[in-house]
Each structure stands twice: as C-alpha cells, then as structure tokens.
mmCIF file of C-alpha atoms and ligand atoms in Angstrom:
data_model
loop_
_atom_site.group_PDB
_atom_site.id
_atom_site.type_symbol
_atom_site.label_atom_id
_atom_site.label_comp_id
_atom_site.label_asym_id
_atom_site.label_seq_id
_atom_site.Cartn_x
_atom_site.Cartn_y
_atom_site.Cartn_z
ATOM 1 C CA MET A 11 3.827 -27.078 5.251
ATOM 2 C CA LYS A 12 1.656 -29.237 7.420
ATOM 3 C CA PHE A 13 1.480 -28.724 11.169
ATOM 4 C CA LYS A 14 3.583 -31.366 12.777
ATOM 5 C CA LEU A 15 4.136 -32.404 16.567
ATOM 6 C CA THR A 16 7.883 -32.555 18.084
ATOM 7 C CA ALA A 17 8.691 -36.438 18.977
ATOM 8 C CA ARG A 18 8.654 -34.848 22.730
ATOM 9 C CA GLU A 19 5.081 -33.761 22.104
ATOM 10 C CA LYS A 20 4.377 -37.138 20.291
ATOM 11 C CA SER A 21 5.456 -39.017 23.552
ATOM 12 C CA GLU A 22 3.793 -36.559 25.840
ATOM 13 C CA LEU A 23 0.832 -37.176 23.802
ATOM 14 C CA PHE A 24 1.019 -41.194 24.072
ATOM 15 C CA GLY A 25 1.755 -40.584 27.653
ATOM 16 C CA GLU A 26 -1.430 -38.797 28.427
ATOM 17 C CA GLY A 27 -3.474 -41.367 26.364
ATOM 18 C CA ILE A 28 -1.995 -44.395 28.467
ATOM 19 C CA VAL A 29 -2.690 -42.625 31.714
ATOM 20 C CA THR A 30 -6.066 -41.767 30.655
ATOM 21 C CA ILE A 31 -6.870 -45.292 29.753
ATOM 22 C CA ILE A 32 -5.550 -46.660 32.793
ATOM 23 C CA LEU A 33 -7.585 -44.234 34.976
ATOM 24 C CA LEU A 34 -10.655 -44.999 32.943
ATOM 25 C CA LEU A 35 -10.124 -48.767 33.495
ATOM 26 C CA LEU A 36 -9.694 -48.362 37.096
ATOM 27 C CA LEU A 37 -12.961 -46.028 36.817
ATOM 28 C CA ASN A 38 -14.665 -49.029 34.938
ATOM 29 C CA ILE A 39 -13.689 -51.633 37.223
ATOM 30 C CA ALA A 40 -14.683 -49.784 40.210
ATOM 31 C CA THR A 41 -18.171 -48.989 38.560
ATOM 32 C CA PHE A 42 -18.358 -52.552 37.715
ATOM 33 C CA VAL A 43 -17.926 -53.795 41.252
ATOM 34 C CA VAL A 44 -20.363 -51.230 42.523
ATOM 35 C CA LEU A 45 -22.886 -52.231 40.112
ATOM 36 C CA ASP A 46 -22.494 -55.933 40.551
ATOM 37 C CA GLN A 47 -23.022 -55.400 44.429
ATOM 38 C CA LEU A 48 -25.969 -53.227 43.658
ATOM 39 C CA ILE A 49 -27.872 -55.657 41.659
ATOM 40 C CA ALA A 50 -26.698 -58.865 43.542
ATOM 41 C CA SER A 51 -28.419 -56.719 46.737
ATOM 42 C CA ASN A 52 -31.475 -55.934 44.837
ATOM 43 C CA PRO A 53 -33.005 -58.253 42.303
ATOM 44 C CA GLU A 54 -35.519 -55.932 41.191
ATOM 45 C CA LEU A 55 -32.988 -53.802 39.470
ATOM 46 C CA GLU A 56 -32.010 -56.726 37.482
ATOM 47 C CA ASN A 57 -35.593 -57.325 36.480
ATOM 48 C CA GLY A 58 -35.501 -53.791 35.177
ATOM 49 C CA ILE A 59 -32.258 -54.340 33.660
ATOM 50 C CA PHE A 60 -33.688 -57.506 32.267
ATOM 51 C CA GLN A 61 -36.675 -55.460 30.553
ATOM 52 C CA ILE A 62 -34.020 -53.550 28.537
ATOM 53 C CA LYS A 63 -32.277 -56.559 27.743
ATOM 54 C CA MET A 64 -35.425 -58.138 26.335
ATOM 55 C CA SER A 65 -36.423 -55.493 24.356
ATOM 56 C CA LEU A 66 -33.150 -55.173 22.839
ATOM 57 C CA SER A 67 -32.332 -59.058 22.269
ATOM 58 C CA PHE A 68 -33.188 -61.019 18.988
ATOM 59 C CA GLY A 69 -32.611 -64.546 18.225
ATOM 60 C CA PRO A 70 -32.954 -67.402 20.177
ATOM 61 C CA ASN A 71 -29.784 -68.048 22.436
ATOM 62 C CA ASN A 72 -29.031 -64.425 23.039
ATOM 63 C CA ILE A 73 -29.445 -64.249 26.817
ATOM 64 C CA ARG A 74 -25.866 -64.591 27.108
ATOM 65 C CA ILE A 75 -24.897 -61.948 24.800
ATOM 66 C CA TRP A 76 -26.890 -59.790 26.664
ATOM 67 C CA SER A 77 -26.083 -59.966 30.239
ATOM 68 C CA TRP A 78 -26.194 -56.860 32.118
ATOM 69 C CA GLY A 79 -22.116 -56.971 32.226
ATOM 70 C CA TRP A 80 -22.030 -56.942 28.646
ATOM 71 C CA LEU A 81 -24.560 -54.032 28.219
ATOM 72 C CA PHE A 82 -22.671 -51.722 30.365
ATOM 73 C CA GLY A 83 -19.233 -52.913 29.344
ATOM 74 C CA VAL A 84 -20.102 -51.637 25.932
ATOM 75 C CA ILE A 85 -21.662 -48.341 27.205
ATOM 76 C CA LEU A 86 -18.704 -47.747 29.351
ATOM 77 C CA LEU A 87 -16.499 -48.380 26.284
ATOM 78 C CA ILE A 88 -18.196 -45.795 24.201
ATOM 79 C CA GLY A 89 -17.839 -43.421 26.876
ATOM 80 C CA ASP A 90 -14.240 -44.142 27.429
ATOM 81 C CA GLY A 91 -13.714 -43.902 23.814
ATOM 82 C CA ALA A 92 -15.271 -40.515 23.537
ATOM 83 C CA PHE A 93 -13.329 -39.224 26.761
ATOM 84 C CA ILE A 94 -10.240 -40.429 25.420
ATOM 85 C CA TYR A 95 -10.790 -38.595 22.291
ATOM 86 C CA TRP A 96 -11.857 -35.493 23.646
ATOM 87 C CA ARG A 97 -9.064 -35.326 26.387
ATOM 88 C CA LEU A 98 -6.350 -36.045 23.424
ATOM 89 C CA ILE A 99 -7.849 -33.510 20.948
ATOM 90 C CA ARG A 100 -7.887 -30.875 23.744
ATOM 91 C CA ARG A 101 -4.193 -31.719 24.401
ATOM 92 C CA TYR A 102 -3.506 -31.333 20.782
ATOM 93 C CA ARG A 103 -4.882 -28.156 20.445
ATOM 94 C CA GLN A 104 -3.034 -26.737 23.121
ATOM 95 C CA MET A 105 -0.003 -27.996 21.706
ATOM 96 C CA GLN A 106 -1.148 -26.098 18.625
ATOM 97 C CA LEU A 107 -1.537 -23.084 20.530
ATOM 98 C CA ARG A 108 1.911 -23.516 22.070
ATOM 99 C CA HIS A 109 3.630 -23.643 18.751
ATOM 100 C CA ILE A 110 1.748 -20.555 17.536
ATOM 101 C CA ILE A 111 2.790 -18.753 20.507
ATOM 102 C CA ALA A 112 6.458 -19.614 20.239
ATOM 103 C CA GLU A 113 6.206 -18.677 16.475
ATOM 104 C CA LEU A 114 4.742 -15.140 17.797
ATOM 105 C CA HIS A 115 7.519 -14.581 19.795
ATOM 106 C CA TYR A 116 10.235 -15.387 17.265
ATOM 107 C CA ILE A 117 8.457 -12.693 15.157
ATOM 108 C CA ALA A 118 8.089 -10.238 17.662
ATOM 109 C CA ASP A 119 11.842 -10.906 18.540
ATOM 110 C CA GLY A 120 12.741 -8.923 15.224
ATOM 111 C CA HIS A 121 12.429 -11.579 12.693
ATOM 112 C CA PHE A 122 10.097 -9.611 10.730
ATOM 113 C CA ASP A 123 10.329 -11.554 7.469
ATOM 114 C CA HIS A 124 9.222 -14.694 9.137
ATOM 115 C CA ARG A 125 5.675 -15.985 8.759
ATOM 116 C CA ILE A 126 3.854 -18.779 10.546
ATOM 117 C CA PRO A 127 5.133 -21.552 8.391
ATOM 118 C CA PHE A 128 2.294 -24.461 8.847
ATOM 119 C CA GLN A 129 -1.027 -25.280 8.100
ATOM 120 C CA ILE A 130 -3.582 -26.159 10.507
ATOM 121 C CA SER A 131 -6.734 -27.929 9.939
ATOM 122 C CA GLY A 132 -10.049 -26.219 11.307
ATOM 123 C CA GLN A 133 -10.670 -23.162 13.113
ATOM 124 C CA MET A 134 -6.991 -22.552 14.440
ATOM 125 C CA GLN A 135 -5.928 -22.032 10.651
ATOM 126 C CA LYS A 136 -7.938 -18.695 10.768
ATOM 127 C CA VAL A 137 -5.912 -17.616 13.451
ATOM 128 C CA VAL A 138 -2.736 -18.475 11.813
ATOM 129 C CA SER A 139 -3.886 -16.577 8.764
ATOM 130 C CA SER A 140 -4.915 -13.779 10.426
ATOM 131 C CA VAL A 141 -1.413 -13.478 12.442
ATOM 132 C CA ASN A 142 0.179 -13.822 9.126
ATOM 133 C CA ALA A 143 -1.745 -11.184 7.649
ATOM 134 C CA LEU A 144 -1.232 -8.605 10.426
ATOM 135 C CA VAL A 145 2.484 -9.292 10.392
ATOM 136 C CA ASP A 146 2.251 -8.367 6.542
ATOM 137 C CA SER A 147 0.388 -5.277 7.055
ATOM 138 C CA THR A 148 2.416 -3.970 9.923
ATOM 139 C CA ILE A 149 5.662 -4.969 7.863
ATOM 140 C CA LYS A 150 4.254 -3.129 5.001
ATOM 141 C CA ALA A 151 3.407 -0.061 7.347
ATOM 142 C CA MET A 152 6.734 0.186 8.608
ATOM 143 C CA GLU A 153 8.355 -0.122 5.151
ATOM 144 C CA ASP A 154 6.099 2.563 3.833
ATOM 145 C CA GLU A 155 7.156 4.960 6.897
ATOM 146 C CA ARG A 156 10.813 4.249 6.028
ATOM 147 C CA GLU A 157 10.360 4.889 2.272
ATOM 148 C CA ILE A 158 8.763 8.268 3.313
ATOM 149 C CA GLU A 159 11.500 8.722 5.623
ATOM 150 C CA ARG A 160 14.220 8.144 3.186
ATOM 151 C CA SER A 161 12.540 10.461 0.475
ATOM 152 C CA LYS A 162 12.242 13.172 2.878
ATOM 153 C CA ASP A 163 15.968 12.978 3.566
ATOM 154 C CA GLU A 164 16.610 12.859 -0.238
ATOM 155 C CA LEU A 165 14.353 15.854 -0.514
ATOM 156 C CA ILE A 166 16.283 17.774 1.879
ATOM 157 C CA THR A 167 19.297 16.878 0.137
ATOM 158 C CA ASN A 168 18.286 18.040 -3.156
ATOM 159 C CA VAL A 169 17.143 21.024 -1.961
ATOM 160 C CA SER A 170 20.261 21.961 -0.063
ATOM 161 C CA HIS A 171 22.192 21.377 -3.106
ATOM 162 C CA ASP A 172 20.048 23.422 -5.509
ATOM 163 C CA ILE A 173 19.774 26.067 -3.259
ATOM 164 C CA ARG A 174 23.517 26.250 -2.452
ATOM 165 C CA THR A 175 24.579 26.943 -6.160
ATOM 166 C CA PRO A 176 22.957 30.002 -6.871
ATOM 167 C CA LEU A 177 23.712 31.121 -2.995
ATOM 168 C CA THR A 178 27.483 30.636 -3.614
ATOM 169 C CA SER A 179 27.166 32.904 -6.507
ATOM 170 C CA ILE A 180 25.050 35.603 -4.916
ATOM 171 C CA ILE A 181 27.706 35.729 -2.041
ATOM 172 C CA GLY A 182 30.619 35.705 -4.725
ATOM 173 C CA TYR A 183 29.383 38.686 -6.575
ATOM 174 C CA LEU A 184 28.183 40.544 -3.536
ATOM 175 C CA GLY A 185 31.639 39.796 -1.785
ATOM 176 C CA LEU A 186 33.232 41.476 -4.996
ATOM 177 C CA ILE A 187 31.198 44.494 -4.258
ATOM 178 C CA GLU A 188 31.856 44.472 -0.563
ATOM 179 C CA ASN A 189 35.621 43.905 -0.752
ATOM 180 C CA LYS A 190 35.492 46.864 -3.782
ATOM 181 C CA GLN A 191 36.841 44.381 -6.081
ATOM 182 C CA TYR A 192 35.222 46.437 -8.969
ATOM 183 C CA HIS A 193 36.768 49.021 -11.330
ATOM 184 C CA SER A 194 33.567 50.928 -12.517
ATOM 185 C CA GLU A 195 29.811 51.306 -11.776
ATOM 186 C CA GLU A 196 29.279 49.571 -14.704
ATOM 187 C CA ASP A 197 30.916 46.275 -12.935
ATOM 188 C CA ILE A 198 28.673 47.041 -9.745
ATOM 189 C CA LEU A 199 25.501 46.743 -11.831
ATOM 190 C CA LYS A 200 26.685 43.840 -13.520
ATOM 191 C CA TYR A 201 27.367 42.038 -10.315
ATOM 192 C CA THR A 202 24.090 43.064 -8.525
ATOM 193 C CA HIS A 203 22.222 42.037 -11.881
ATOM 194 C CA THR A 204 23.835 38.372 -11.561
ATOM 195 C CA ALA A 205 23.074 38.400 -7.954
ATOM 196 C CA TYR A 206 19.487 39.332 -8.681
ATOM 197 C CA LEU A 207 18.917 36.860 -11.340
ATOM 198 C CA LYS A 208 20.375 34.106 -8.772
ATOM 199 C CA SER A 209 18.328 35.517 -6.275
ATOM 200 C CA ARG A 210 15.215 35.008 -8.606
ATOM 201 C CA GLU A 211 16.077 31.738 -9.569
ATOM 202 C CA MET A 212 16.247 30.574 -5.732
ATOM 203 C CA LYS A 213 12.822 31.971 -5.117
ATOM 204 C CA VAL A 214 11.550 30.084 -7.754
ATOM 205 C CA LEU A 215 12.894 26.644 -6.362
ATOM 206 C CA VAL A 216 11.688 27.844 -3.046
ATOM 207 C CA ASP A 217 7.960 28.418 -4.296
ATOM 208 C CA ASP A 218 8.151 25.034 -6.280
ATOM 209 C CA LEU A 219 9.174 23.226 -3.106
ATOM 210 C CA PHE A 220 6.717 24.998 -1.123
ATOM 211 C CA GLU A 221 3.956 24.123 -3.592
ATOM 212 C CA TYR A 222 5.290 20.739 -3.834
ATOM 213 C CA THR A 223 4.809 19.884 -0.144
ATOM 214 C CA LYS A 224 1.585 21.538 0.243
ATOM 215 C CA VAL A 225 0.189 19.034 -2.459
ATOM 216 C CA GLN A 226 1.865 16.388 -0.997
ATOM 217 C CA GLN A 227 -0.045 16.694 2.267
ATOM 218 C CA VAL A 228 -2.456 14.307 1.583
ATOM 219 C CA ASP A 229 -5.250 16.482 3.300
ATOM 220 C CA ALA A 230 -4.149 19.566 1.541
ATOM 221 C CA PRO A 231 -7.339 21.406 1.117
ATOM 222 C CA LEU A 232 -8.967 21.765 -2.579
ATOM 223 C CA GLN A 233 -11.036 24.840 -3.398
ATOM 224 C CA LEU A 234 -13.661 23.056 -4.963
ATOM 225 C CA THR A 235 -15.755 24.711 -7.732
ATOM 226 C CA ARG A 236 -18.052 24.144 -10.465
ATOM 227 C CA LEU A 237 -15.635 24.433 -13.261
ATOM 228 C CA ASN A 238 -16.175 24.756 -17.051
ATOM 229 C CA VAL A 239 -12.937 22.902 -18.139
ATOM 230 C CA CYS A 240 -13.388 24.036 -21.690
ATOM 231 C CA GLN A 241 -13.174 27.524 -20.945
ATOM 232 C CA MET A 242 -10.346 26.903 -18.383
ATOM 233 C CA LEU A 243 -8.172 25.361 -21.060
ATOM 234 C CA GLU A 244 -9.073 27.722 -23.882
ATOM 235 C CA GLN A 245 -7.987 30.704 -21.304
ATOM 236 C CA ILE A 246 -4.820 28.722 -20.484
ATOM 237 C CA ALA A 247 -3.840 28.443 -24.230
ATOM 238 C CA ALA A 248 -4.520 31.999 -24.916
ATOM 239 C CA GLY A 249 -1.764 32.920 -22.156
ATOM 240 C CA PHE A 250 0.714 31.107 -24.528
ATOM 241 C CA GLU A 251 -0.013 32.977 -27.758
ATOM 242 C CA LEU A 252 2.942 35.123 -27.783
ATOM 243 C CA GLU A 253 5.337 32.468 -26.672
ATOM 244 C CA ALA A 254 3.934 30.221 -29.668
ATOM 245 C CA GLN A 255 4.329 33.055 -32.034
ATOM 246 C CA ASN A 256 7.950 33.887 -30.853
ATOM 247 C CA ARG A 257 8.912 29.983 -30.964
ATOM 248 C CA GLN A 258 7.114 29.463 -34.436
ATOM 249 C CA ILE A 259 4.949 26.613 -32.899
ATOM 250 C CA GLN A 260 1.434 26.099 -33.403
ATOM 251 C CA LEU A 261 -0.692 25.579 -30.342
ATOM 252 C CA THR A 262 -3.928 23.809 -31.439
ATOM 253 C CA VAL A 263 -6.744 23.502 -28.942
ATOM 254 C CA ASP A 264 -9.364 20.734 -29.524
ATOM 255 C CA VAL A 265 -12.527 20.805 -26.872
ATOM 256 C CA PRO A 266 -15.900 19.861 -27.248
ATOM 257 C CA LYS A 267 -18.364 22.577 -28.411
ATOM 258 C CA GLU A 268 -20.582 22.109 -25.531
ATOM 259 C CA PRO A 269 -19.088 22.922 -21.975
ATOM 260 C CA LEU A 270 -17.854 20.393 -19.846
ATOM 261 C CA TYR A 271 -18.250 20.918 -16.293
ATOM 262 C CA MET A 272 -16.176 19.188 -13.297
ATOM 263 C CA GLU A 273 -15.580 19.537 -9.589
ATOM 264 C CA ALA A 274 -12.200 20.641 -9.265
ATOM 265 C CA ASP A 275 -9.533 23.519 -7.863
ATOM 266 C CA GLY A 276 -9.445 25.745 -10.919
ATOM 267 C CA GLU A 277 -6.335 27.369 -9.829
ATOM 268 C CA LYS A 278 -4.002 24.211 -9.077
ATOM 269 C CA LEU A 279 -5.501 22.452 -12.425
ATOM 270 C CA ALA A 280 -4.379 25.480 -14.054
ATOM 271 C CA ARG A 281 -0.996 24.876 -12.621
ATOM 272 C CA VAL A 282 -0.675 21.781 -14.037
ATOM 273 C CA PHE A 283 -2.034 22.780 -17.388
ATOM 274 C CA ASN A 284 0.939 25.684 -17.520
ATOM 275 C CA ASN A 285 3.636 23.652 -16.323
ATOM 276 C CA LEU A 286 2.702 20.747 -19.155
ATOM 277 C CA ILE A 287 2.718 23.514 -21.684
ATOM 278 C CA THR A 288 5.569 25.211 -20.403
ATOM 279 C CA ASN A 289 7.610 21.942 -20.741
ATOM 280 C CA ALA A 290 6.092 21.215 -24.220
ATOM 281 C CA PHE A 291 7.623 24.764 -25.373
ATOM 282 C CA LYS A 292 10.937 24.156 -23.355
ATOM 283 C CA TYR A 293 11.672 20.344 -23.880
ATOM 284 C CA GLY A 294 10.007 19.501 -27.332
ATOM 285 C CA THR A 295 13.274 19.954 -29.264
ATOM 286 C CA GLY A 296 12.286 20.663 -32.884
ATOM 287 C CA ALA A 297 8.586 20.932 -31.926
ATOM 288 C CA LYS A 298 6.349 22.470 -34.781
ATOM 289 C CA ASN A 299 2.951 21.595 -33.007
ATOM 290 C CA ILE A 300 1.540 21.610 -29.521
ATOM 291 C CA TYR A 301 -1.897 19.932 -28.982
ATOM 292 C CA LEU A 302 -4.023 20.285 -26.119
ATOM 293 C CA THR A 303 -7.307 18.121 -26.398
ATOM 294 C CA LEU A 304 -10.165 17.400 -23.979
ATOM 295 C CA ARG A 305 -12.389 14.375 -24.438
ATOM 296 C CA GLN A 306 -15.280 13.088 -21.946
ATOM 297 C CA SER A 307 -14.141 9.430 -21.869
ATOM 298 C CA SER A 308 -17.004 8.310 -20.015
ATOM 299 C CA PRO A 309 -19.710 9.954 -17.906
ATOM 300 C CA GLU A 310 -17.947 10.066 -14.959
ATOM 301 C CA GLU A 311 -14.562 10.841 -16.715
ATOM 302 C CA ILE A 312 -12.694 13.389 -18.682
ATOM 303 C CA LYS A 313 -9.255 13.179 -20.435
ATOM 304 C CA ILE A 314 -7.010 15.984 -21.404
ATOM 305 C CA THR A 315 -3.840 15.254 -23.289
ATOM 306 C CA VAL A 316 -1.013 17.842 -23.824
ATOM 307 C CA ALA A 317 1.179 16.711 -26.551
ATOM 308 C CA ASN A 318 3.871 17.933 -28.677
ATOM 309 C CA ASP A 319 5.632 16.603 -31.795
ATOM 310 C CA GLY A 320 9.438 16.726 -32.198
ATOM 311 C CA LYS A 321 12.356 14.778 -30.245
ATOM 312 C CA PRO A 322 10.556 12.067 -28.134
ATOM 313 C CA ILE A 323 11.839 11.582 -24.342
ATOM 314 C CA PRO A 324 14.382 8.806 -24.001
ATOM 315 C CA LYS A 325 12.715 5.698 -22.856
ATOM 316 C CA GLU A 326 15.018 5.637 -19.784
ATOM 317 C CA ALA A 327 13.992 9.083 -18.851
ATOM 318 C CA LEU A 328 10.415 8.275 -19.201
ATOM 319 C CA GLU A 329 10.010 6.435 -15.900
ATOM 320 C CA HIS A 330 11.550 9.142 -14.016
ATOM 321 C CA VAL A 331 9.918 12.294 -15.401
ATOM 322 C CA PHE A 332 7.362 12.610 -12.609
ATOM 323 C CA GLU A 333 9.935 12.040 -9.889
ATOM 324 C CA ARG A 334 10.787 15.559 -8.161
ATOM 325 C CA PHE A 335 14.136 17.132 -9.146
ATOM 326 C CA TYR A 336 14.356 14.574 -12.227
ATOM 327 C CA ARG A 337 15.384 16.522 -15.205
ATOM 328 C CA ALA A 338 16.298 14.490 -18.310
ATOM 329 C CA GLU A 339 20.174 14.560 -19.304
ATOM 330 C CA SER A 340 19.304 16.816 -22.121
ATOM 331 C CA SER A 341 17.390 19.442 -20.294
ATOM 332 C CA ARG A 342 19.860 19.736 -17.208
ATOM 333 C CA SER A 343 22.473 20.840 -19.285
ATOM 334 C CA ARG A 344 20.370 23.525 -21.105
ATOM 335 C CA ALA A 345 19.910 26.910 -19.754
ATOM 336 C CA THR A 346 16.042 26.302 -19.247
ATOM 337 C CA GLY A 347 16.377 26.896 -15.783
ATOM 338 C CA GLY A 348 13.728 24.299 -14.355
ATOM 339 C CA THR A 349 13.814 22.627 -10.955
ATOM 340 C CA GLY A 350 12.353 19.141 -11.674
ATOM 341 C CA LEU A 351 9.494 19.401 -9.538
ATOM 342 C CA GLY A 352 6.735 20.839 -12.249
ATOM 343 C CA LEU A 353 5.802 17.175 -13.012
ATOM 344 C CA ALA A 354 6.074 15.987 -9.451
ATOM 345 C CA ILE A 355 3.470 18.967 -8.481
ATOM 346 C CA ALA A 356 1.268 18.214 -11.460
ATOM 347 C CA GLN A 357 1.038 14.412 -10.416
ATOM 348 C CA GLY A 358 0.278 15.558 -6.811
ATOM 349 C CA ILE A 359 -2.343 17.743 -7.583
ATOM 350 C CA VAL A 360 -3.943 15.245 -10.004
ATOM 351 C CA GLN A 361 -3.992 12.810 -7.480
ATOM 352 C CA LEU A 362 -5.736 15.073 -4.800
ATOM 353 C CA HIS A 363 -8.352 15.007 -7.471
ATOM 354 C CA HIS A 364 -8.447 11.284 -7.516
ATOM 355 C CA GLY A 365 -7.090 11.345 -11.024
ATOM 356 C CA PHE A 366 -3.974 10.002 -12.663
ATOM 357 C CA ILE A 367 -1.411 11.453 -15.000
ATOM 358 C CA TYR A 368 0.969 9.355 -17.353
ATOM 359 C CA VAL A 369 3.139 10.009 -20.178
ATOM 360 C CA THR A 370 3.912 8.315 -23.585
ATOM 361 C CA SER A 371 6.476 9.316 -26.030
ATOM 362 C CA ASN A 372 7.263 8.101 -29.405
ATOM 363 C CA GLU A 373 8.980 9.752 -32.478
ATOM 364 C CA LYS A 374 5.402 11.252 -33.568
ATOM 365 C CA LEU A 375 4.448 12.765 -30.470
ATOM 366 C CA THR A 376 4.973 13.045 -26.600
ATOM 367 C CA SER A 377 1.918 12.952 -24.956
ATOM 368 C CA PHE A 378 1.035 13.840 -21.225
ATOM 369 C CA ILE A 379 -2.566 12.375 -20.461
ATOM 370 C CA ILE A 380 -4.374 13.294 -17.659
ATOM 371 C CA ASN A 381 -7.607 11.301 -16.467
ATOM 372 C CA LEU A 382 -9.871 13.034 -13.968
ATOM 373 C CA PRO A 383 -13.327 12.003 -12.223
ATOM 374 C CA VAL A 384 -16.046 14.593 -13.474
ATOM 375 C CA LYS A 385 -17.354 14.610 -9.604
ATOM 376 C CA HIS A 386 -14.764 14.889 -6.852
ATOM 377 C CA GLN A 387 -15.192 12.255 -4.330
ATOM 378 C CA GLU A 388 -13.982 12.486 -0.755
ATOM 379 C CA LYS A 389 -12.010 9.812 0.088
HETATM 380 P P1 ATP B 425 9.933 23.007 -13.258
HETATM 381 O O1 ATP B 425 8.570 22.506 -14.169
HETATM 382 O O2 ATP B 425 9.911 22.586 -11.648
HETATM 383 O O3 ATP B 425 10.256 24.413 -13.610
HETATM 384 P P2 ATP B 425 11.164 21.206 -15.118
HETATM 385 O O4 ATP B 425 10.170 21.955 -16.124
HETATM 386 O O5 ATP B 425 12.768 20.914 -15.391
HETATM 387 O O6 ATP B 425 11.275 22.266 -13.988
HETATM 388 P P3 ATP B 425 9.258 18.882 -14.898
HETATM 389 O O7 ATP B 425 8.307 19.747 -15.527
HETATM 390 O O8 ATP B 425 8.813 18.027 -13.710
HETATM 391 O O9 ATP B 425 10.580 19.805 -14.405
HETATM 392 O O10 ATP B 425 9.770 18.061 -15.942
HETATM 393 C C1 ATP B 425 10.857 17.221 -15.452
HETATM 394 C C2 ATP B 425 11.771 16.806 -17.046
HETATM 395 O O11 ATP B 425 10.870 16.076 -17.620
HETATM 396 C C3 ATP B 425 12.148 18.157 -17.784
HETATM 397 O O12 ATP B 425 13.367 18.376 -16.888
HETATM 398 C C4 ATP B 425 12.370 17.267 -18.975
HETATM 399 O O13 ATP B 425 13.693 16.556 -19.115
HETATM 400 C C5 ATP B 425 11.415 16.281 -19.065
HETATM 401 N N1 ATP B 425 10.215 16.792 -19.894
HETATM 402 C C6 ATP B 425 9.012 17.079 -19.559
HETATM 403 N N2 ATP B 425 8.181 17.447 -20.485
HETATM 404 C C7 ATP B 425 8.863 17.325 -21.591
HETATM 405 C C8 ATP B 425 8.268 17.155 -22.781
HETATM 406 N N3 ATP B 425 7.426 17.565 -23.244
HETATM 407 N N4 ATP B 425 9.308 16.935 -23.564
HETATM 408 C C9 ATP B 425 10.607 16.535 -23.312
HETATM 409 N N5 ATP B 425 10.786 16.319 -22.156
HETATM 410 C C10 ATP B 425 10.002 16.750 -21.235
HETATM 411 MG MG1 MG B 426 8.391 22.102 -15.666
#
C-alpha cells in the first residue's frame, strides 16, 4: 500500500502552500520596491547591473527583455519555487512521521499482529521496515516464551501423572501391611516386593526427568574429550551381547578400520546410543537384526546410524517419537516400562553437540540417524 495523506492533511498542505506563496509575493514586492528605489537613487548601480545585462544579452532587440526588473524577477521566482518546495516537502515528511507515530501507538496499545502497512519512498521507508522487523522479532520472542511456558506446564502435568500411578500403588500395598490386611508372611513379602518395583519405576522416571532438564539447559556443561568414536561404539555394542543372545537378534557393528576421533562428551553420547539400541531391542517387533554403523560423511562430519528391521514405526508416530513422554500406542500398552524421555534426552544431547538426529522407518528398516560435527564449536 502506498502512503496516502488524509483529506484534512491534503488541505492543510494546500493551505500551507497558499500562505507561503502569499508571504513570498509580499516579500518579492517589498524587495522590488526597495531595489527600485535603490537603483533610482544610485545610477551607478544600474550601470553595474547593465554590465551583467550586456554579458547575458544576445540578439539585437533584447534590451527590453533584460531590464533589471526581469532579471530579478526570474531570480526571485526560482528562489520562491525552491523555498515552497522545501517547505512543503518538510511538512509532508512531518505528516509521514505523524502517521508512523500513530501506527506505533496503535501497535503499542496491544495490537501486536499489526504492522505499519504503507510504503514510503526514500529514507523514511527504512524506518518503517526497521519498526516492522522490530515488532516481528519482539512478537517472536514473546511467542517463544509462551511456548516454553506452555511446554513446562505440560511437563509438570505429565510428570505428576506418571509419578502418581506408581505412587498410588505403593501407598496401596504399604497400606495393606500398615492395616494388617495380610494373612501370611508371604503376603507381606509380595506386597513389599511390588512396592519396591514401583519405587524403582519412579526412580527411573525421576532420574530421566533430571537428566532431561539438565540437557535442556542450553548452557549445560559438556565434558569434552577427544573421543575415539569407533572404540566407543564397539564398547557399547559389547555391553548388549547378552541381551542380543537372549532375544536371538544379531547385533552388527560396522565402523571404519582406522580410528575416528571427535571432540565430544563421551558419557552423554554413550547415553544416546544406549537408549537407541535399547529401543531397537524393546520396540523392534519381530526384529532379527540391529545395525550400528559409523561413517565419516565429510571431513567435518560423522554419521552414526542405529537401525533395526522388523515392524516399522507407524507414520503418524514418526513425527512424535522425539517428544518427551511420547510413546507409540503399541509400546504404551506393553510392559516395557519406558517413560518416553529417552529420545527427547538423546535429541537434547545431540543438539548440545551441535549435531542433529532424525528417524526414518519403512518395511525394511527403522533407522535413527545422527550427524555430529567432528570439532565442537562454541556457539
Ligand atoms: P525411555 O527411553 O525414557 O525409557 P521409551 O523408550 O519409551 O522410554 P523413547 O526412547 O523416547 O522412550 O522412545 C519413544 C517411543 O518411540 C517409544 O515408546 C516407541 O514407541 C518408539 N520407538 C523408539 N524407537 C523405536 C524403534 N526402534 N522401533 C519402534 N518404535 C520405536
Ligand atoms: Mg527409550
């Protein structure tokens, strides 16, 4: 939208023009009168002007055209024109500024989805664009803040819900003992055992939560070391040998022969891969194979994949698996006992290393792919 003046402003501008012209006319006449008298009383002056007149004149009969009155008339007219132009432009700019200020007040009054709508030519447009950009970034910051607030609330709701379930059953079983509602020592042992298992469940949840909030802190400290990635992955895989045997799943580790070093927090990264491999065991329904692959994708980057065959992750679940507390429908009903924080933590840790993680899943393979920079950059 082009910038437009209101009708009132137009007439104001017009009035200003008229007044200026009248004032200038008066001034011109006064100058004329004064000059006329000056010349009449001082003929030498006219001679002087006559010199200029001669030098400017051309053709034969031009004396009349270049009488001093004409000369000054033209000079004055040019001066007048420039003056009127300057005054009106100045006034016009003031009006533009007034419009901008009015828009600013409107936005400041809480109309945050409003932007200054008009286009202005010249320098002023820069002001308008800057104001709009400023409002944009302020709104974005406010929305981010709100989103964080909202997700914190959600986190608290989820946690209290997840803690309440085992806690209720702990209280229930301990209550049976407290009220002597048991028949034998065997009963007591059974109740305490259940309460013990439920407490462990709660401990896992609280630990996970603690870890999650820790990695969520942007300035969470990383214990950076020079890490031999091949070695780390082989060690982690070795820890799963027994589980693989029990479940009759083949765990294949495919890493380059020559050692690959990166700057990273080994303990945190190990947590990521432990969770990914545990997930593959837990959720890879019908899986026969788990593949752990390391590749150097560029001089600056490595790519680590944890993949399993078996039933794919449903399409609608794929985009949610990294959300905290998210567990796909099928895993929720199972007694696998996860909290749904593992992948959220993994993502947090990878991001702290300035890498990224994503998942793909099809009939053949479900793959979690992690890209990590070899050198850690402070950001
Ligand atoms: P936690 O890791 O906190 O103990 P969890 O394993 O349930 O709990 P995540 O690791 O975040 O939580 O995984 C989230 C969900 O993603 C899982 O509940 C599961 O539904 C799905 N998922 C993760 N990995 C796989 C996989 N390899 N195959 C199928 N589904 C998976
Ligand atoms: Mg998990």
